[in-house]
CSV table of C-alpha atoms and ligand atoms in Angstrom, one decimal:
chain,number,residue,atom,x,y,z
A,1,MET,CA,58.0,191.1,123.7
A,2,THR,CA,59.4,187.6,122.9
A,3,PHE,CA,61.5,186.9,119.8
A,4,PHE,CA,58.6,185.0,118.2
A,5,GLY,CA,56.2,187.8,119.2
A,6,ARG,CA,58.5,190.3,117.5
A,7,LEU,CA,58.8,188.2,114.4
A,8,LYS,CA,55.0,187.8,114.2
A,9,LYS,CA,54.6,191.5,114.5
A,10,ILE,CA,57.0,192.3,111.7
A,11,PHE,CA,55.6,189.7,109.4
A,12,SER,CA,52.0,190.2,110.1
A,13,PRO,CA,50.4,192.7,107.7
A,14,ALA,CA,49.5,195.1,110.7
A,15,ARG,CA,46.6,196.1,108.6
A,16,THR,CA,43.8,196.5,111.0
A,17,ALA,CA,43.5,199.0,113.9
A,18,ARG,CA,43.8,197.8,117.5
A,19,GLU,CA,40.6,198.2,119.5
A,20,ASP,CA,41.0,198.6,123.2
A,21,ASP,CA,38.4,197.7,125.9
A,22,SER,CA,36.5,201.0,125.5
A,23,GLY,CA,36.1,200.3,121.7
A,24,ARG,CA,38.6,203.0,120.9
A,25,VAL,CA,40.7,202.3,117.8
A,26,GLU,CA,44.4,203.1,117.8
A,27,PRO,CA,46.9,202.6,115.1
A,28,GLY,CA,49.5,199.9,115.9
A,29,GLU,CA,53.1,200.5,116.6
A,30,LYS,CA,55.2,201.4,113.6
A,31,VAL,CA,57.4,198.7,112.0
A,32,ARG,CA,60.8,200.3,111.5
A,33,GLY,CA,61.5,201.6,108.1
A,34,ARG,CA,57.9,201.2,106.9
A,35,PRO,CA,55.5,204.1,106.6
A,36,ARG,CA,52.3,203.9,108.7
A,37,VAL,CA,49.1,205.2,107.2
A,38,HIS,CA,45.8,205.2,109.0
A,39,VAL,CA,42.6,205.1,106.9
A,40,LEU,CA,39.4,206.8,108.0
A,41,ALA,CA,36.4,205.7,106.1
A,42,THR,CA,33.3,207.9,105.7
A,43,GLY,CA,31.4,206.1,102.9
A,44,GLY,CA,30.7,207.3,99.3
A,45,THR,CA,30.8,205.4,96.0
A,46,ILE,CA,34.2,204.0,96.9
A,47,ALA,CA,32.3,202.0,99.6
A,48,GLY,CA,29.2,201.5,97.3
A,49,ARG,CA,27.7,198.4,95.9
A,50,LEU,CA,25.7,197.7,92.7
A,51,VAL,CA,22.1,196.8,93.4
A,52,SER,CA,19.8,194.9,91.1
A,53,THR,CA,16.5,196.8,91.7
A,54,GLY,CA,15.7,200.5,92.2
A,55,PRO,CA,18.7,202.9,91.9
A,56,ARG,CA,21.8,201.5,90.2
A,57,TYR,CA,23.9,201.4,93.4
A,58,ARG,CA,24.0,202.4,97.0
A,59,ALA,CA,26.8,204.6,98.4
A,60,GLY,CA,28.3,203.9,101.8
A,61,VAL,CA,27.7,200.1,102.1
A,62,LEU,CA,31.2,198.5,102.4
A,63,GLY,CA,33.2,198.9,105.6
A,64,VAL,CA,36.8,200.0,105.9
A,65,GLU,CA,38.0,196.3,106.2
A,66,ALA,CA,36.4,195.4,102.9
A,67,LEU,CA,37.9,198.5,101.2
A,68,LEU,CA,41.4,197.6,102.4
A,69,ASP,CA,41.0,193.8,101.7
A,70,ALA,CA,40.0,194.6,98.1
A,71,VAL,CA,43.5,196.0,97.3
A,72,PRO,CA,46.1,193.5,98.5
A,73,ALA,CA,48.9,195.7,96.9
A,74,LEU,CA,48.3,198.3,99.6
A,75,ARG,CA,50.2,196.1,102.1
A,76,GLY,CA,53.3,196.5,100.0
A,77,LEU,CA,53.2,200.3,100.4
A,78,ALA,CA,52.6,200.9,104.1
A,79,ASP,CA,51.5,199.4,107.3
A,80,LEU,CA,47.8,200.2,107.3
A,81,SER,CA,45.2,200.5,110.0
A,82,GLY,CA,41.7,201.7,109.5
A,83,GLU,CA,38.5,202.8,111.2
A,84,GLN,CA,35.0,203.7,110.2
A,85,VAL,CA,34.1,207.3,111.0
A,86,ALA,CA,30.8,207.3,109.1
A,87,ASN,CA,29.2,205.3,106.2
A,88,ILE,CA,27.2,207.8,104.2
A,89,GLY,CA,26.7,209.2,100.8
A,90,SER,CA,28.6,212.5,101.0
A,91,GLN,CA,25.4,214.5,100.2
A,92,ASP,CA,24.7,213.8,103.9
A,93,MET,CA,28.1,215.0,105.1
A,94,ASP,CA,27.8,217.7,107.7
A,95,GLU,CA,29.6,219.8,110.3
A,96,PHE,CA,29.3,217.1,113.0
A,97,VAL,CA,31.2,214.6,110.9
A,98,TRP,CA,33.7,217.4,110.0
A,99,LEU,CA,34.4,218.2,113.6
A,100,LYS,CA,34.8,214.5,114.5
A,101,LEU,CA,37.2,214.0,111.5
A,102,ALA,CA,39.2,217.1,112.4
A,103,ARG,CA,39.6,216.0,116.0
A,104,ARG,CA,40.6,212.5,115.0
A,105,VAL,CA,43.0,213.5,112.3
A,106,ASN,CA,44.8,216.0,114.6
A,107,GLU,CA,45.0,213.3,117.3
A,108,LEU,CA,46.3,210.6,114.9
A,109,LEU,CA,48.9,212.9,113.3
A,110,ALA,CA,50.2,213.9,116.7
A,111,HIS,CA,51.1,210.2,117.2
A,112,PRO,CA,54.8,209.8,116.3
A,113,ASP,CA,54.1,206.5,114.7
A,114,VAL,CA,51.6,207.7,112.2
A,115,ASP,CA,53.0,209.1,109.0
A,116,GLY,CA,49.8,210.0,107.1
A,117,VAL,CA,46.1,209.7,107.0
A,118,VAL,CA,43.8,208.7,104.1
A,119,ILE,CA,40.1,209.5,104.2
A,120,THR,CA,37.7,207.7,101.9
A,121,HIS,CA,34.8,209.9,101.0
A,122,GLY,CA,32.0,210.4,98.5
A,123,THR,CA,32.9,212.7,95.7
A,124,ASP,CA,29.8,215.0,95.9
A,125,THR,CA,31.1,217.0,98.8
A,126,MET,CA,34.7,215.8,99.0
A,127,GLU,CA,36.0,219.3,98.2
A,128,GLU,CA,34.3,220.9,101.1
A,129,THR,CA,35.6,218.3,103.6
A,130,ALA,CA,39.1,218.7,102.1
A,131,CYS,CA,38.8,222.5,102.6
A,132,PHE,CA,37.5,222.2,106.1
A,133,LEU,CA,40.4,219.9,107.1
A,134,ASP,CA,42.9,222.1,105.3
A,135,LEU,CA,41.8,224.8,107.7
A,136,THR,CA,41.6,222.8,110.9
A,137,VAL,CA,44.4,220.2,110.8
A,138,HIS,CA,47.5,221.5,112.5
A,139,SER,CA,50.1,218.9,111.5
A,140,PRO,CA,52.1,219.1,108.3
A,141,LYS,CA,51.9,215.3,107.8
A,142,PRO,CA,49.9,214.2,104.7
A,143,VAL,CA,46.1,214.0,104.8
A,144,VAL,CA,44.7,212.6,101.5
A,145,LEU,CA,41.0,212.4,100.5
A,146,VAL,CA,40.0,209.8,98.0
A,147,GLY,CA,36.8,208.4,96.4
A,148,ALA,CA,35.5,206.7,93.4
A,149,VAL,CA,32.9,207.4,90.7
A,150,ARG,CA,32.2,203.7,90.0
A,151,PRO,CA,31.1,201.4,92.8
A,152,ALA,CA,32.8,198.1,93.7
A,153,GLY,CA,31.7,195.5,91.2
A,154,ALA,CA,31.1,197.9,88.3
A,155,LEU,CA,33.1,197.4,85.1
A,156,GLY,CA,36.2,199.6,85.2
A,157,THR,CA,35.7,200.6,88.9
A,158,ASP,CA,38.1,203.3,89.9
A,159,GLY,CA,38.1,202.8,93.6
A,160,PRO,CA,41.0,200.3,94.0
A,161,VAL,CA,43.5,202.2,91.9
A,162,ASN,CA,42.5,205.5,93.5
A,163,LEU,CA,42.9,204.0,97.0
A,164,LEU,CA,46.3,202.7,96.0
A,165,ASP,CA,47.3,206.1,94.7
A,166,ALA,CA,46.1,207.8,97.9
A,167,VAL,CA,48.1,205.5,100.1
A,168,THR,CA,51.1,206.1,97.9
A,169,VAL,CA,50.8,209.8,98.4
A,170,ALA,CA,50.1,209.6,102.1
A,171,ALA,CA,53.1,207.3,102.7
A,172,ASN,CA,55.5,209.6,100.7
A,173,PRO,CA,57.6,212.0,102.8
A,174,GLY,CA,57.4,214.4,99.8
A,175,SER,CA,53.8,215.0,100.6
A,176,VAL,CA,54.6,216.6,104.0
A,177,GLY,CA,53.8,220.3,104.3
A,178,ARG,CA,51.5,220.5,101.2
A,179,GLY,CA,48.2,220.8,103.0
A,180,VAL,CA,45.2,218.5,102.6
A,181,LEU,CA,45.2,216.8,99.3
A,182,VAL,CA,42.7,215.1,97.0
A,183,VAL,CA,43.9,212.1,94.9
A,184,MET,CA,41.6,211.0,92.1
A,185,HIS,CA,42.1,209.4,88.7
A,186,GLY,CA,45.9,209.8,88.6
A,187,SER,CA,46.0,213.5,89.7
A,188,LEU,CA,46.8,215.1,93.0
A,189,PHE,CA,45.0,218.3,94.0
A,190,GLU,CA,45.3,220.9,96.7
A,191,ALA,CA,42.2,221.3,98.8
A,192,ARG,CA,41.8,225.0,98.1
A,193,ASP,CA,41.2,224.8,94.4
A,194,VAL,CA,39.9,221.3,93.7
A,195,THR,CA,36.3,221.0,92.6
A,196,LYS,CA,34.1,218.3,91.1
A,197,VAL,CA,33.7,219.1,87.5
A,198,SER,CA,31.8,216.1,86.1
A,199,SER,CA,28.8,214.4,87.8
A,200,SER,CA,29.3,211.3,85.6
A,201,ALA,CA,32.6,211.2,83.6
A,202,LEU,CA,36.2,210.5,84.5
A,203,PRO,CA,38.2,212.4,85.4
A,204,THR,CA,35.8,213.9,87.9
A,205,PHE,CA,37.9,216.6,89.6
A,206,ALA,CA,39.9,219.5,88.4
A,207,ALA,CA,41.6,222.6,89.9
A,208,PRO,CA,40.3,225.3,87.5
A,209,ASN,CA,42.5,228.1,88.7
A,210,SER,CA,45.8,226.4,89.7
A,211,GLY,CA,45.7,223.0,87.9
A,212,PRO,CA,46.7,219.8,89.7
A,213,LEU,CA,49.5,219.8,92.2
A,214,GLY,CA,51.0,216.6,90.7
A,215,GLN,CA,50.3,213.3,89.0
A,216,LEU,CA,50.6,209.6,89.8
A,217,ILE,CA,52.1,207.5,87.1
A,218,ASP,CA,52.8,203.8,87.5
A,219,GLY,CA,52.6,204.2,91.3
A,220,ARG,CA,55.1,207.1,91.5
A,221,THR,CA,54.2,210.6,92.6
A,222,TYR,CA,55.3,213.6,90.6
A,223,TYR,CA,54.8,216.8,92.5
A,224,GLY,CA,54.4,220.2,90.8
A,225,HIS,CA,54.1,223.6,92.3
A,226,ARG,CA,54.0,224.8,96.0
A,227,THR,CA,56.4,223.5,98.5
A,228,GLY,CA,55.9,223.7,102.2
A,229,LEU,CA,53.1,225.3,104.2
A,230,SER,CA,53.9,228.6,105.8
A,231,PRO,CA,54.1,228.4,109.6
A,232,GLU,CA,51.8,231.4,109.7
A,233,ARG,CA,49.2,229.7,107.6
A,234,LEU,CA,45.5,230.1,108.5
A,235,VAL,CA,44.4,227.3,110.8
A,236,PHE,CA,41.5,227.2,113.2
A,237,ASP,CA,41.3,225.3,116.5
A,238,VAL,CA,38.0,223.4,116.5
A,239,SER,CA,38.9,221.0,119.3
A,240,ARG,CA,36.3,222.5,121.6
A,241,LEU,CA,33.5,223.2,119.2
A,242,ASP,CA,30.5,221.0,118.9
A,243,LYS,CA,28.8,223.0,116.1
A,244,LEU,CA,29.6,225.7,113.6
A,245,PRO,CA,27.8,229.1,113.0
A,246,PRO,CA,24.9,228.7,110.5
A,247,VAL,CA,25.8,230.0,107.1
A,248,GLY,CA,23.7,229.6,103.9
A,249,ILE,CA,24.4,229.9,100.2
A,250,VAL,CA,22.1,231.8,97.7
A,251,TYR,CA,22.4,231.1,94.0
A,252,GLY,CA,22.4,233.8,91.4
A,253,TYR,CA,20.5,233.7,88.1
A,254,ALA,CA,18.8,236.0,85.7
A,255,GLY,CA,15.8,237.5,87.4
A,256,ALA,CA,16.9,236.3,90.9
A,257,SER,CA,14.6,236.8,93.8
A,258,ALA,CA,15.6,238.0,97.3
A,259,LEU,CA,13.2,235.5,98.9
A,260,PRO,CA,15.9,232.8,99.6
A,261,VAL,CA,18.0,235.4,101.3
A,262,LYS,CA,15.1,236.5,103.5
A,263,ALA,CA,14.4,232.9,104.4
A,264,LEU,CA,18.0,232.3,105.4
A,265,LEU,CA,17.9,235.5,107.5
A,266,ASP,CA,14.6,234.5,109.2
A,267,ALA,CA,16.2,231.1,110.0
A,268,GLY,CA,18.9,232.8,111.9
A,269,CYS,CA,21.9,232.5,109.5
A,270,ARG,CA,24.9,234.5,110.8
A,271,GLY,CA,26.5,234.5,107.4
A,272,ILE,CA,25.4,234.3,103.8
A,273,VAL,CA,27.5,233.4,100.8
A,274,SER,CA,26.2,234.6,97.4
A,275,ALA,CA,27.0,232.3,94.5
A,276,GLY,CA,26.7,235.3,92.2
A,277,VAL,CA,26.9,235.7,88.5
A,278,GLY,CA,30.1,236.7,86.6
A,279,SER,CA,32.5,238.2,89.0
A,280,GLY,CA,30.2,237.6,91.9
A,281,ASN,CA,27.6,240.1,90.8
A,282,LEU,CA,24.1,240.3,92.4
A,283,HIS,CA,20.6,241.1,91.1
A,284,ARG,CA,19.6,244.5,92.5
A,285,ASP,CA,16.9,243.0,94.8
A,286,VAL,CA,19.3,240.5,96.2
A,287,LEU,CA,22.0,243.2,96.6
A,288,ALA,CA,19.6,245.5,98.5
A,289,THR,CA,18.6,242.7,100.9
A,290,LEU,CA,22.2,241.5,101.5
A,291,ALA,CA,23.3,245.1,102.0
A,292,ASP,CA,20.6,245.6,104.7
A,293,ALA,CA,21.6,242.3,106.3
A,294,SER,CA,25.3,243.3,106.3
A,295,GLY,CA,24.4,246.6,108.0
A,296,ARG,CA,22.7,244.5,110.8
A,297,GLY,CA,25.8,242.4,111.4
A,298,VAL,CA,25.3,239.4,109.1
A,299,ALA,CA,28.5,238.5,107.3
A,300,VAL,CA,28.1,238.5,103.5
A,301,VAL,CA,30.6,236.9,101.2
A,302,ARG,CA,30.4,237.3,97.4
A,303,ALA,CA,31.5,234.3,95.4
A,304,SER,CA,30.6,233.3,91.9
A,305,ARG,CA,28.7,230.5,90.2
A,306,VAL,CA,31.3,230.6,87.4
A,307,PRO,CA,33.7,227.6,87.7
A,308,SER,CA,37.0,229.4,87.3
A,309,GLY,CA,38.4,232.9,87.9
A,310,LEU,CA,38.6,235.0,91.0
A,311,THR,CA,35.9,237.1,92.8
A,312,LEU,CA,37.8,240.3,93.6
A,313,ARG,CA,36.7,243.3,95.7
A,314,ASN,CA,35.0,246.4,94.3
A,315,VAL,CA,34.8,245.3,90.7
A,316,GLU,CA,31.1,246.0,89.9
A,317,VAL,CA,29.9,245.8,93.5
A,318,ASP,CA,31.0,248.4,96.1
A,319,ASP,CA,32.2,246.0,98.8
A,320,ASN,CA,33.6,248.8,100.9
A,321,ARG,CA,30.2,250.6,101.0
A,322,PHE,CA,28.2,247.5,101.8
A,323,GLY,CA,30.6,245.7,104.1
A,324,PHE,CA,30.9,242.7,101.9
A,325,VAL,CA,33.8,240.2,101.7
A,326,ALA,CA,35.1,238.9,98.3
A,327,ALA,CA,35.8,235.2,98.1
A,328,GLY,CA,38.8,235.4,95.8
A,329,ALA,CA,39.6,231.9,94.5
A,330,LEU,CA,37.1,230.0,96.7
A,331,ASN,CA,34.0,228.7,95.1
A,332,PRO,CA,30.7,229.2,97.0
A,333,GLN,CA,30.7,225.9,98.8
A,334,LYS,CA,34.3,226.4,100.1
A,335,ALA,CA,33.6,230.1,100.9
A,336,ARG,CA,30.9,228.8,103.1
A,337,VAL,CA,33.3,226.5,104.9
A,338,LEU,CA,35.8,229.3,105.6
A,339,LEU,CA,33.0,231.8,106.6
A,340,GLN,CA,31.7,229.3,109.2
A,341,LEU,CA,35.2,229.0,110.6
A,342,ALA,CA,35.8,232.7,110.4
A,343,LEU,CA,32.6,233.4,112.3
A,344,THR,CA,34.0,231.4,115.2
A,345,ARG,CA,36.5,234.2,115.7
A,346,THR,CA,35.0,237.5,114.4
A,347,ARG,CA,32.1,239.2,112.6
A,348,LYS,CA,34.1,242.1,111.3
A,349,PRO,CA,34.1,242.1,107.5
A,350,GLU,CA,37.7,243.4,107.3
A,351,ASP,CA,39.0,240.6,109.5
A,352,ILE,CA,37.1,238.0,107.5
A,353,GLN,CA,38.4,239.5,104.3
A,354,LYS,CA,41.9,239.1,105.6
A,355,MET,CA,41.3,235.4,106.2
A,356,PHE,CA,40.0,234.9,102.7
A,357,ASP,CA,43.0,236.8,101.4
A,358,ASP,CA,45.4,234.7,103.6
A,359,TYR,CA,44.0,231.3,102.6
B,1,LIG,N1,26.5,210.7,96.2
B,1,LIG,C1,27.5,209.8,96.6
B,1,LIG,C2,28.6,210.5,97.5
B,1,LIG,O1,29.0,211.6,97.3
B,1,LIG,C3,28.2,209.2,95.4
B,1,LIG,C4,29.1,210.0,94.6
B,1,LIG,C5,30.5,209.5,94.7
B,1,LIG,O2,31.0,209.1,95.7
B,1,LIG,O3,31.1,209.5,93.6
B,1,LIG,O4,29.0,209.9,98.4
């Protein structure tokens, strides 16, 4: 490269991804001494726009370029590249986008010039995507999910500052080895415990059992507990999968019916997660149907609809007798993610329980 070419490269913002002839997007070469962060955009309110008629706004409208252009200060933090993986409201997130994301994140982080990945995402199912990636990304480099509750153009929109915080965390070497993180409203959360706790107010996320991992104050990251992922941590190889085993969730309530369980079994579910009451308790009719299903080789995981606390084995339900698995700290939607991954390896309840205990 010529002297002027090199100068141009150093002084250009190196913001956008390079696209080769096949349309494939690659992060550019790293400028010495600057962290390089790649942004994968999937949609959500952070990419949403206010509309004048009908619903108040539409999620998943703005592209990755517009998101990055809206926050010029990002360029002071890292060399950024970006690509669009999807542009959807995260209520439409599914295993196919998950598998695509997992593959792409693993590929990007294997690149020596990439220091971290930020994923922009709707808040509705962000916790499930974070959990899925926490269980399928092999690199210790930072992976940070971020979103917004207020769309671009709304008064007090939270997207730009959240994105700035997310890139701050992804570019920070102190974030290495902490697993997949969610950064929202000045807090930093681990994928395993974070959950959406308000459908309208800020802050929107909390980690009911463990609390936030850290905080962002004036652009600086303050980390709390947990240092370094164990090399023996639970991680699944999804590089050759194009779908996941079907697993459904049944909700518990007073007077619950076994009909939804039967419908899921008839539809061929290989696993069922019960979002039970209290410590994962089940109405007797639901219990009988799930016990029968478990006896026929369907994996049954007991979680709870209660927002905090643990679902432990053999408290009021005889898990040993029925061959059930207890979800521990995982809420029902994350228990489903882990059960789908677990079923790619085994159907044995004791092996699945071990995975829940190990995560
Ligand atoms: N339902 C949309 C989504 O999850 C908007 C919610 C949000 O992003 O805050 O993508």
